[in-house]
XYZ file of C-alpha atoms in Angstrom:
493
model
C 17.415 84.441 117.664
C 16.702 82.289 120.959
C 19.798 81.000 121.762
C 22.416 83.051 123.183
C 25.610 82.250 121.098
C 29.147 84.102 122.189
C 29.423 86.666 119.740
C 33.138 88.741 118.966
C 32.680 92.097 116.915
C 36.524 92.990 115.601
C 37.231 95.929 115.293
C 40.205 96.696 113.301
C 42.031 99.957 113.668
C 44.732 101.764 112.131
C 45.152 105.947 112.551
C 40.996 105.979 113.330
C 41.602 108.657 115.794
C 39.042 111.044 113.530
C 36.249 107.897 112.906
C 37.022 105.294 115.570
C 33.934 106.131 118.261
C 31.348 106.776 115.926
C 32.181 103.518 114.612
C 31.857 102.255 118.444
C 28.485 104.387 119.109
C 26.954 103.019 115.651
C 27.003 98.958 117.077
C 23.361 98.333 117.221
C 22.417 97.890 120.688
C 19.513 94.995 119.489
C 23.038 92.751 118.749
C 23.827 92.998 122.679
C 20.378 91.775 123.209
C 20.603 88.817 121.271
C 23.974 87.541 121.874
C 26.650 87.251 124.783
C 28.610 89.642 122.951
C 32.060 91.274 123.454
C 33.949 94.281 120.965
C 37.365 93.614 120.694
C 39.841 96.804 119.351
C 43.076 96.054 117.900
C 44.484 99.551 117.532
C 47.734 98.300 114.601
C 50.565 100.576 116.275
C 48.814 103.489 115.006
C 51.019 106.911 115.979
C 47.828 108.704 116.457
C 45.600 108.451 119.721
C 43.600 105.436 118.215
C 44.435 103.508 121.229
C 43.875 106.185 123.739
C 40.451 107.104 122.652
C 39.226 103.400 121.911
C 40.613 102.980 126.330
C 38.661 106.277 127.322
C 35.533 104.900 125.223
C 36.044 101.422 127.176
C 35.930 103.150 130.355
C 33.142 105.520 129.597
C 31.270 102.797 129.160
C 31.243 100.277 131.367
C 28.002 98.683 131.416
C 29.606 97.177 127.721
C 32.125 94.560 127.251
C 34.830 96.342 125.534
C 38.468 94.858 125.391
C 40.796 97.201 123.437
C 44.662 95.874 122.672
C 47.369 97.550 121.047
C 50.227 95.643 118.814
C 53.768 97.262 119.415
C 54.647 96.210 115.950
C 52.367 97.175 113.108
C 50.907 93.833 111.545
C 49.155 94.698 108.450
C 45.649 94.391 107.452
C 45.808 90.638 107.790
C 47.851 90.446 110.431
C 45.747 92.559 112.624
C 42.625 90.239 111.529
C 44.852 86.951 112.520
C 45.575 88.256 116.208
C 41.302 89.339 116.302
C 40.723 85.769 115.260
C 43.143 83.845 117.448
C 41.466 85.829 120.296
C 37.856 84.424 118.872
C 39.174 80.886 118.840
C 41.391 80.889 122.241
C 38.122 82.085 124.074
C 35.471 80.173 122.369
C 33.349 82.379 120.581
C 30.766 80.962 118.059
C 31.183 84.107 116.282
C 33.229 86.484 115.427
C 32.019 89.513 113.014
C 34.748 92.181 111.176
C 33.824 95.647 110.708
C 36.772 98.642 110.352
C 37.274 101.690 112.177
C 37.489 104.247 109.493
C 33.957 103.713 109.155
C 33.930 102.171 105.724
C 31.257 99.455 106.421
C 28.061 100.502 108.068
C 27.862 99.080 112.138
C 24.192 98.986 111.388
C 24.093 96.210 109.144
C 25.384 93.843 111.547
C 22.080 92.314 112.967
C 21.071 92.065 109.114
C 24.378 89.990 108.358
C 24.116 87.976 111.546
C 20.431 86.403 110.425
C 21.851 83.778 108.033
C 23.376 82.355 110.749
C 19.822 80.868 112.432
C 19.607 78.323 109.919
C 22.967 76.668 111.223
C 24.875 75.735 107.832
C 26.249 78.618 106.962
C 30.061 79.341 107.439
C 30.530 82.944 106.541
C 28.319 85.499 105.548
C 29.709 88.477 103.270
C 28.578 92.010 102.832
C 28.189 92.879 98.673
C 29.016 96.435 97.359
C 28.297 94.923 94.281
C 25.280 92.937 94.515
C 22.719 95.128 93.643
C 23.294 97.447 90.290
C 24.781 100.866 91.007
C 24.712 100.571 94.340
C 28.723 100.627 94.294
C 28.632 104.091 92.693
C 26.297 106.026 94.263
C 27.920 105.101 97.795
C 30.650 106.809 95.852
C 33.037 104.010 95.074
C 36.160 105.542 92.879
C 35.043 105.055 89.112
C 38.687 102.643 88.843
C 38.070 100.758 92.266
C 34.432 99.755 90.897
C 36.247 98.550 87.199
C 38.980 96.818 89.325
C 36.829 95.092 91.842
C 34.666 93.632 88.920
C 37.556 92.367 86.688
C 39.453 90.608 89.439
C 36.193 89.201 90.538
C 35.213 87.884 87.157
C 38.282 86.373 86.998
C 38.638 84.616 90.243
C 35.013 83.268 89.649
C 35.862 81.950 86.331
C 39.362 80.398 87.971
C 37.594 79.234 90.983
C 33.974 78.431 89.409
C 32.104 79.985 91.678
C 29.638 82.562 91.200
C 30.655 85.271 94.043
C 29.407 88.859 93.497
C 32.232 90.186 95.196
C 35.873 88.943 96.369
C 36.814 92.394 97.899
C 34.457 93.546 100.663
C 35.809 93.627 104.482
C 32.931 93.266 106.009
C 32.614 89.681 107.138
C 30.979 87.611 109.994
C 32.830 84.241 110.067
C 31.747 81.236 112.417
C 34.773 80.770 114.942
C 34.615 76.955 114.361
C 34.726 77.663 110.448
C 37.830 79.586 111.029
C 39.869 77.393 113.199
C 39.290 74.301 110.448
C 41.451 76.650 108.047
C 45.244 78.203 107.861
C 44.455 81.658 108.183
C 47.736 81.615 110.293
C 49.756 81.388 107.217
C 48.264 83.587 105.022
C 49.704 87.254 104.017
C 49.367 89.815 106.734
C 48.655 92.142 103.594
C 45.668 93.039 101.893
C 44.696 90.411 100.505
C 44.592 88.083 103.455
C 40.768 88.258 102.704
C 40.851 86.446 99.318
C 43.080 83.940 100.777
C 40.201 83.079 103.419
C 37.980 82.936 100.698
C 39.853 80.671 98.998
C 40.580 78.717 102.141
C 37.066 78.560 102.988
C 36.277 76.922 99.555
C 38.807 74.445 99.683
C 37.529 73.286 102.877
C 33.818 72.955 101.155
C 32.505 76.056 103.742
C 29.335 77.487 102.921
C 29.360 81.312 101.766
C 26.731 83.698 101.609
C 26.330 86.972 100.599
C 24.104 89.814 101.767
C 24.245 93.284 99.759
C 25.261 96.079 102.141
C 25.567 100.514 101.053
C 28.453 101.740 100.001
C 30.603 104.452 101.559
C 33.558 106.466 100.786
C 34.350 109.464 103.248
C 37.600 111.297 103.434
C 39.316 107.534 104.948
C 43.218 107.843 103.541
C 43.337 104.341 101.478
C 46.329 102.520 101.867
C 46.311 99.972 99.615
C 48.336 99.415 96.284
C 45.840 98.718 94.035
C 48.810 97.306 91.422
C 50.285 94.869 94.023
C 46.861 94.000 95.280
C 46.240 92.587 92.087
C 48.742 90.908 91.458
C 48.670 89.566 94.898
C 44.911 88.282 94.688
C 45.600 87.417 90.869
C 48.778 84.453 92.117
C 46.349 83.455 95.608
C 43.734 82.441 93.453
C 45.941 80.598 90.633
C 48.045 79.011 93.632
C 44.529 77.819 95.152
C 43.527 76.551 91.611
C 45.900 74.395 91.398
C 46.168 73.404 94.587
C 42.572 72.315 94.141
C 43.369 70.423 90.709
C 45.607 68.460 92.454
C 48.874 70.040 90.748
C 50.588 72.227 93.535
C 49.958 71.165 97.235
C 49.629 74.403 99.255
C 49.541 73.857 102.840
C 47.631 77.139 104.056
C 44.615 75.754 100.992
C 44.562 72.369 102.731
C 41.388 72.463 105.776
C 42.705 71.471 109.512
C 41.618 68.149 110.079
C 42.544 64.924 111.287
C 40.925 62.086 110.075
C 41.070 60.159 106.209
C 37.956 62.075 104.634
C 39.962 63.418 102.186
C 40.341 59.854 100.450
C 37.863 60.017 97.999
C 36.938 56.868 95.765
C 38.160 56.904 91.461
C 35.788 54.800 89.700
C 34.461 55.084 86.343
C 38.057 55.542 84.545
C 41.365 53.268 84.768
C 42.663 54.095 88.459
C 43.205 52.082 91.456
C 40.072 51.915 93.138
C 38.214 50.335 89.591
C 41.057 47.871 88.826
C 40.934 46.996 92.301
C 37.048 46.381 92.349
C 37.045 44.474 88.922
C 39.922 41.980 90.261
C 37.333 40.817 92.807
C 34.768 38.518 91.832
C 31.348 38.805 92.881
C 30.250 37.029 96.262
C 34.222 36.829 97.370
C 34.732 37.530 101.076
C 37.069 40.056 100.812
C 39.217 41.878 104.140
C 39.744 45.876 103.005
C 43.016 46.404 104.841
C 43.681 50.483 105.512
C 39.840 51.096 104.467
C 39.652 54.639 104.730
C 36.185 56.193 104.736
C 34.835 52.887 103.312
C 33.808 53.674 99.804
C 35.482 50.964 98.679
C 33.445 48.460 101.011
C 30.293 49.988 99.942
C 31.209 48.865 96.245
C 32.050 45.481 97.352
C 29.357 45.313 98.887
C 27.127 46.139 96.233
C 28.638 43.100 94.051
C 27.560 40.780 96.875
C 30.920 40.426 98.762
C 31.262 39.675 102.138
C 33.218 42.686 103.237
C 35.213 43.431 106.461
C 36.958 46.780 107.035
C 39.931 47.882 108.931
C 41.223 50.969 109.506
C 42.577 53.470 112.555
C 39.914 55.462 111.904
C 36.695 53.995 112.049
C 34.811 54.248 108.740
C 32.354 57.420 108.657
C 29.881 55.937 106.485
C 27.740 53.116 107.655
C 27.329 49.818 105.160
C 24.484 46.711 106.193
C 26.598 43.790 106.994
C 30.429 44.950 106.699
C 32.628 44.200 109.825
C 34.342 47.058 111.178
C 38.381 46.062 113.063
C 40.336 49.242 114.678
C 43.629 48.542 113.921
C 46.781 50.663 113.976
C 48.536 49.101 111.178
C 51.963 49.815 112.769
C 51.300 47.682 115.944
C 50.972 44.006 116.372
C 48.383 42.660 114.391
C 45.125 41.033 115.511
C 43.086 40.527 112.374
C 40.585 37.107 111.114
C 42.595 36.693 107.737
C 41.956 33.249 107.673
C 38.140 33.777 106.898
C 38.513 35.679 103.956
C 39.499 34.858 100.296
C 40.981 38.499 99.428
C 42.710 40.932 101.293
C 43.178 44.565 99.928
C 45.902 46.803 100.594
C 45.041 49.831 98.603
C 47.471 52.756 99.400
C 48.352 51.629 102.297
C 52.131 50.137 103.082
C 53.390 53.478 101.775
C 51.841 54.737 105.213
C 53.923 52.562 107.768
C 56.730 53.069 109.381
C 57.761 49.099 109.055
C 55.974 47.347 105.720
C 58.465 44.447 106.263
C 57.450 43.624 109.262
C 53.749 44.207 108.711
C 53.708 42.189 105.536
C 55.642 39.259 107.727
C 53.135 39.725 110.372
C 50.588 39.183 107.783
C 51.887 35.934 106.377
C 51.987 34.601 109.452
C 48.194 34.086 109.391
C 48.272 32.220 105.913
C 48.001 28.395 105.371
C 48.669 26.318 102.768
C 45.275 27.787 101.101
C 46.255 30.924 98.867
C 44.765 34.096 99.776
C 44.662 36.923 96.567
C 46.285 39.837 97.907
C 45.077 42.839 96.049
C 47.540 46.154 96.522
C 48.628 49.297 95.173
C 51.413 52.129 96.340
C 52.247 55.060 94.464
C 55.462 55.325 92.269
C 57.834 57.634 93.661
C 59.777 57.308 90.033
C 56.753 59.328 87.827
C 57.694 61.235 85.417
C 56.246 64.535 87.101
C 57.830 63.504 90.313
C 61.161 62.940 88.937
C 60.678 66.811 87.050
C 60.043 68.483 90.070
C 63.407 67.173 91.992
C 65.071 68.108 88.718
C 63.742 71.657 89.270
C 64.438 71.489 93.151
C 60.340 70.346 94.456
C 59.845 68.073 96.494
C 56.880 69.102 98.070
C 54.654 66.906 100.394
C 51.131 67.797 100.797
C 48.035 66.328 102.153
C 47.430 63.718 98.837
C 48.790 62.208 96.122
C 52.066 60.373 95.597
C 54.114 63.005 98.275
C 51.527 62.530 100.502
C 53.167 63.745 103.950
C 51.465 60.671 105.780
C 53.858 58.630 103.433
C 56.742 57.013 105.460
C 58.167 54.341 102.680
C 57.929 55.028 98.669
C 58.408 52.886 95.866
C 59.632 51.912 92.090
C 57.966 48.605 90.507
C 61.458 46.866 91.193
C 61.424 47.761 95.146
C 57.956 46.969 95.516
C 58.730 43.545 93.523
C 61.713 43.358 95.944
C 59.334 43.906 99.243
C 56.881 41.501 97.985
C 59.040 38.383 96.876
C 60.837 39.060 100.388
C 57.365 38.629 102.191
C 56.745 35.568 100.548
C 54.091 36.920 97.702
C 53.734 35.397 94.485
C 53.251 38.133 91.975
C 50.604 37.459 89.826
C 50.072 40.538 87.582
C 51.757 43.968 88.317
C 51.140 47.167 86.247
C 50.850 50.888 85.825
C 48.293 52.466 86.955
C 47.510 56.156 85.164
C 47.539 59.824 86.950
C 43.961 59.785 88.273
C 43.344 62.945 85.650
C 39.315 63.133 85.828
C 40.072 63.693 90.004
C 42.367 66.987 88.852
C 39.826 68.538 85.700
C 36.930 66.450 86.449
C 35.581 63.690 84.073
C 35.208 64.840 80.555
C 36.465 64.480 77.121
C 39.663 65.806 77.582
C 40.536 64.104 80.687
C 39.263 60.735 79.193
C 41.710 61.712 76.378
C 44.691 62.587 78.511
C 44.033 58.850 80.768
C 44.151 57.076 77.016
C 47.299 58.779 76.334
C 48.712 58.235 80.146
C 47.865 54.589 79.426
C 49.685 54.439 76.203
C 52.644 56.019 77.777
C 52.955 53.375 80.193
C 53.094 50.652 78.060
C 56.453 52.936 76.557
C 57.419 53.074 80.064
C 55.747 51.862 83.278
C 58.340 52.802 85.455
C 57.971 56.536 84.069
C 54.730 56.759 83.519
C 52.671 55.110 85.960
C 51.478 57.004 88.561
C 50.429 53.932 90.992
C 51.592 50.383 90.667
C 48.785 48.014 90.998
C 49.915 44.257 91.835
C 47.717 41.137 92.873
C 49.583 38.207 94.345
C 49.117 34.909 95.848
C 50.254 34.118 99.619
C 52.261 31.580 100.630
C 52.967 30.185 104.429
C 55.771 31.546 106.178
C 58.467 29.059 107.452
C 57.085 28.583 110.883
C 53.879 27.848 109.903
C 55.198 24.921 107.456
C 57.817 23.706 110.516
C 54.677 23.523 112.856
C 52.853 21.687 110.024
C 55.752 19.013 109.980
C 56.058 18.906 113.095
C 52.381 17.325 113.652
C 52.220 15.643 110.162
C 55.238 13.618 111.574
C 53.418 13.010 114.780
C 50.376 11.348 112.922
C 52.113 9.140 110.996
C 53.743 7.966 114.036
């Protein structure tokens, strides 16, 4: 290591008057030498002298940077990790590495788990009990703890599909940056606030890796329920599942950010993005209103099209030749409309806080020439939507039709209502399927499930669709045509 990062070791404490400063004396000093390091004990309202000895060990030894706090209120496990980690983030660490102060997890291993860090994408880095063979047992892991910590790993893998060695260890060097794009705020302050980070981390698409580390079981009192820890890391994992399908929004599974990255393309299957692309003709100039990352201009693109995006965020991937227009969609608009033959508006008046007065804003650039408009909104009357308020859910998450970005929602006759009322002449309007290959990924079953979607909405569209795709013809608003008679008159005079 050349550079010298800000590096946090946590300590967490609770009744480690008997294990505390050997834990302390056992920090390699080689991991003061490479970083700008700084211990950190958070001493959980322990009734022993935890706190007392971790303060005389801080001023024994002053030549190292040793902060030691105390919580008046015991916080659990997790808890005691959040206020660790808040302390990372608030003072800019790059690191910050977990070990516990019953000794558990060997100090010494830290410069070992620190070294995947040098090759700069890696987001976490996990010590294994169970990585190599027998290890687990002859560092004297209970014979019940080693069956336990297998099963509920095999079955978070095959939940999760990852291929993890372990779910269950404690010791764990994070990157502070990895942390603060997560909700490990609103996780559990129990036990199993560790899975949940896991999970978190995976949901955000953060990069784990796993180092084996010994095994060791002293005389440390364990205080964990192994029957409610179960079931706790057992409903985490299902929760994250299906928050992951698509099927449950969970905030604390969703990753902190604030951009439109999340908008990923459909094509391939019957969704909004492919009916959108075949409805535009090869070598059309085409404006993509509300672009998003611009996935949707690359495949214009790609058929020849003329493409123009606009968005508040400017598009994070880069296509040769497409025009880029910042535009907040909610303020007055400034766009070329008249140069371009179709305009998309893909998911995009549910967003604003005014579509009347965007779509009149719009019209006001048309002529007497018809532009295709191109649009789709969710349909706030689906069938699965119209379940969940029956069972009391009405849950807004990051995606999907109760997307919590959404300001206005819609049934085919309101949209049909908006439209007519902006001056759009409907030219085909259907149901668009639940984009099912997105939720279980693109196989047999979810190509089966779309067919039967599909079939369903020609039962009922205004159950069963879970977009509503329309294209429509403009026509000029009234001041346009009053301007137009206005100087027609004056050339015949």
């Amino acid at each position: 290591m050349t550079d010298r990062r800000r590096l946090l070791i946590l300590v967490v404490a609770y009744y480690a008057e008997s294990t505390l400063l050997r834990v302390l004396d056992r920090i390699p000093g080689e991991v003061f030498d490479a970083f700008e390091c700084e211990v950190l004990v958070v001493d959980d309202a322990s009734a022993d002298r935890t706190f007392e000895l971790a303060e005389r060990y801080r001023l024994d030894h002053p030549q190292l940077p040793i902060a030691v706090l105390r919580n008046r209120f015991n916080q659990g496990y997790g808890g005691n990790q959040k206020i660790g980690y808040a302390y990372a983030v608030s003072r800019e660490f790059d690191l910050v590495a977990m070990i516990h102060g019953d000794g558990q997890y060997a100090p010494e291993e830290l410069p070992r788990l620190l070294e995947p860090f040098d090759g700069g994408d890696v987001d976490a880095v996990f010590g294994s009990r169970m990585m190599i063979p027998g290890a687990a047992r002859a560092g004297g892991m209970p014979p019940y703890k080693r069956l336990g910590n297998r099963i509920l790993t095999t079955v978070q893998n095959l939940m999760l599909g990852t291929q993890l060695t372990e779910f269950h260890s404690g010791y764990r060097v994070y990157a502070v940056a990895a942390l603060d794009s997560i909700h490990y705020r609103l996780n559990s302050n129990g036990f199993h606030f560790d899975t949940e980070v896991i999970l978190q981390l995976l949901s955000a698409g953060r990069r784990i890796v796993e180092l084996p580390i010994p095994t060791f079981y002293g005389d440390e009192i364990s205080r964990v329920n192994g029957v409610a820890y179960a079931v706790n890391v057992l409903q985490a994992t299902a929760q994250a599942t299906l928050h992951r399908r698509g099927l449950r929004h969970q905030r604390r599974f969703e990753p902190r950010v604030d951009d439109n990255r999340h908008y990923r393309l459909k094509l391939g299957y019957p969704s909004s993005h492919q009916w959108a692309l075949d409805a535009v003709p090869s070598g059309a100039s085409v404006l993509d209103i509300g672009a998003g990352p611009g996935g949707m201009a690359t495949a214009l693109a790609a058929k020849g099209c003329r493409v123009a995006v606009v968005d508040q965020h400017p598009p994070n991937q880069a296509t040769h030749g497409v025009e880029v227009y910042v535009q907040d969609l909610d303020k007055p608009l400034d766009l070329p409309t008249d140069r371009f033959d179709y305009l998309l508006l893909l998911d995009v008046i549910e967003h604003l806080k005014d579509p009347e007065r965007f779509l009149d804003q719009l019209r006001a650039g048309f002529g007497y020439q018809p532009k295709t408009i191109v649009l789709t909104t969710p349909n706030i009357a689906f069938c699965v939507q119209r379940l969940g308020l029956l069972a009391g859910q009405f849950n807004y998450g990051r995606s999907g039709i109760l997307d919590r970005t959404h300001t206005r929602l819609f049934t085919f006759r309101t949209l049909r209502h908006l439209l007519r009322d902006a001056g759009l002449e409907i030219r085909e309007m259907r149901g668009i399927p639940a984009p099912i290959p997105e939720a279980i990924g693109d196989s047999a079953l979810s190509r089966a499930l779309l067919r039967a979607n599909l079939a369903l909405i020609r039962l009922s569209r205004g159950a069963f669709s879970f977009q509503i795709f329309v294209v429509a013809h403009s026509t000029p608003d009234l001041d346009f045509l009053l301007a137009d008679a206005v100087r027609t008159a004056a050339g015949r005079r």
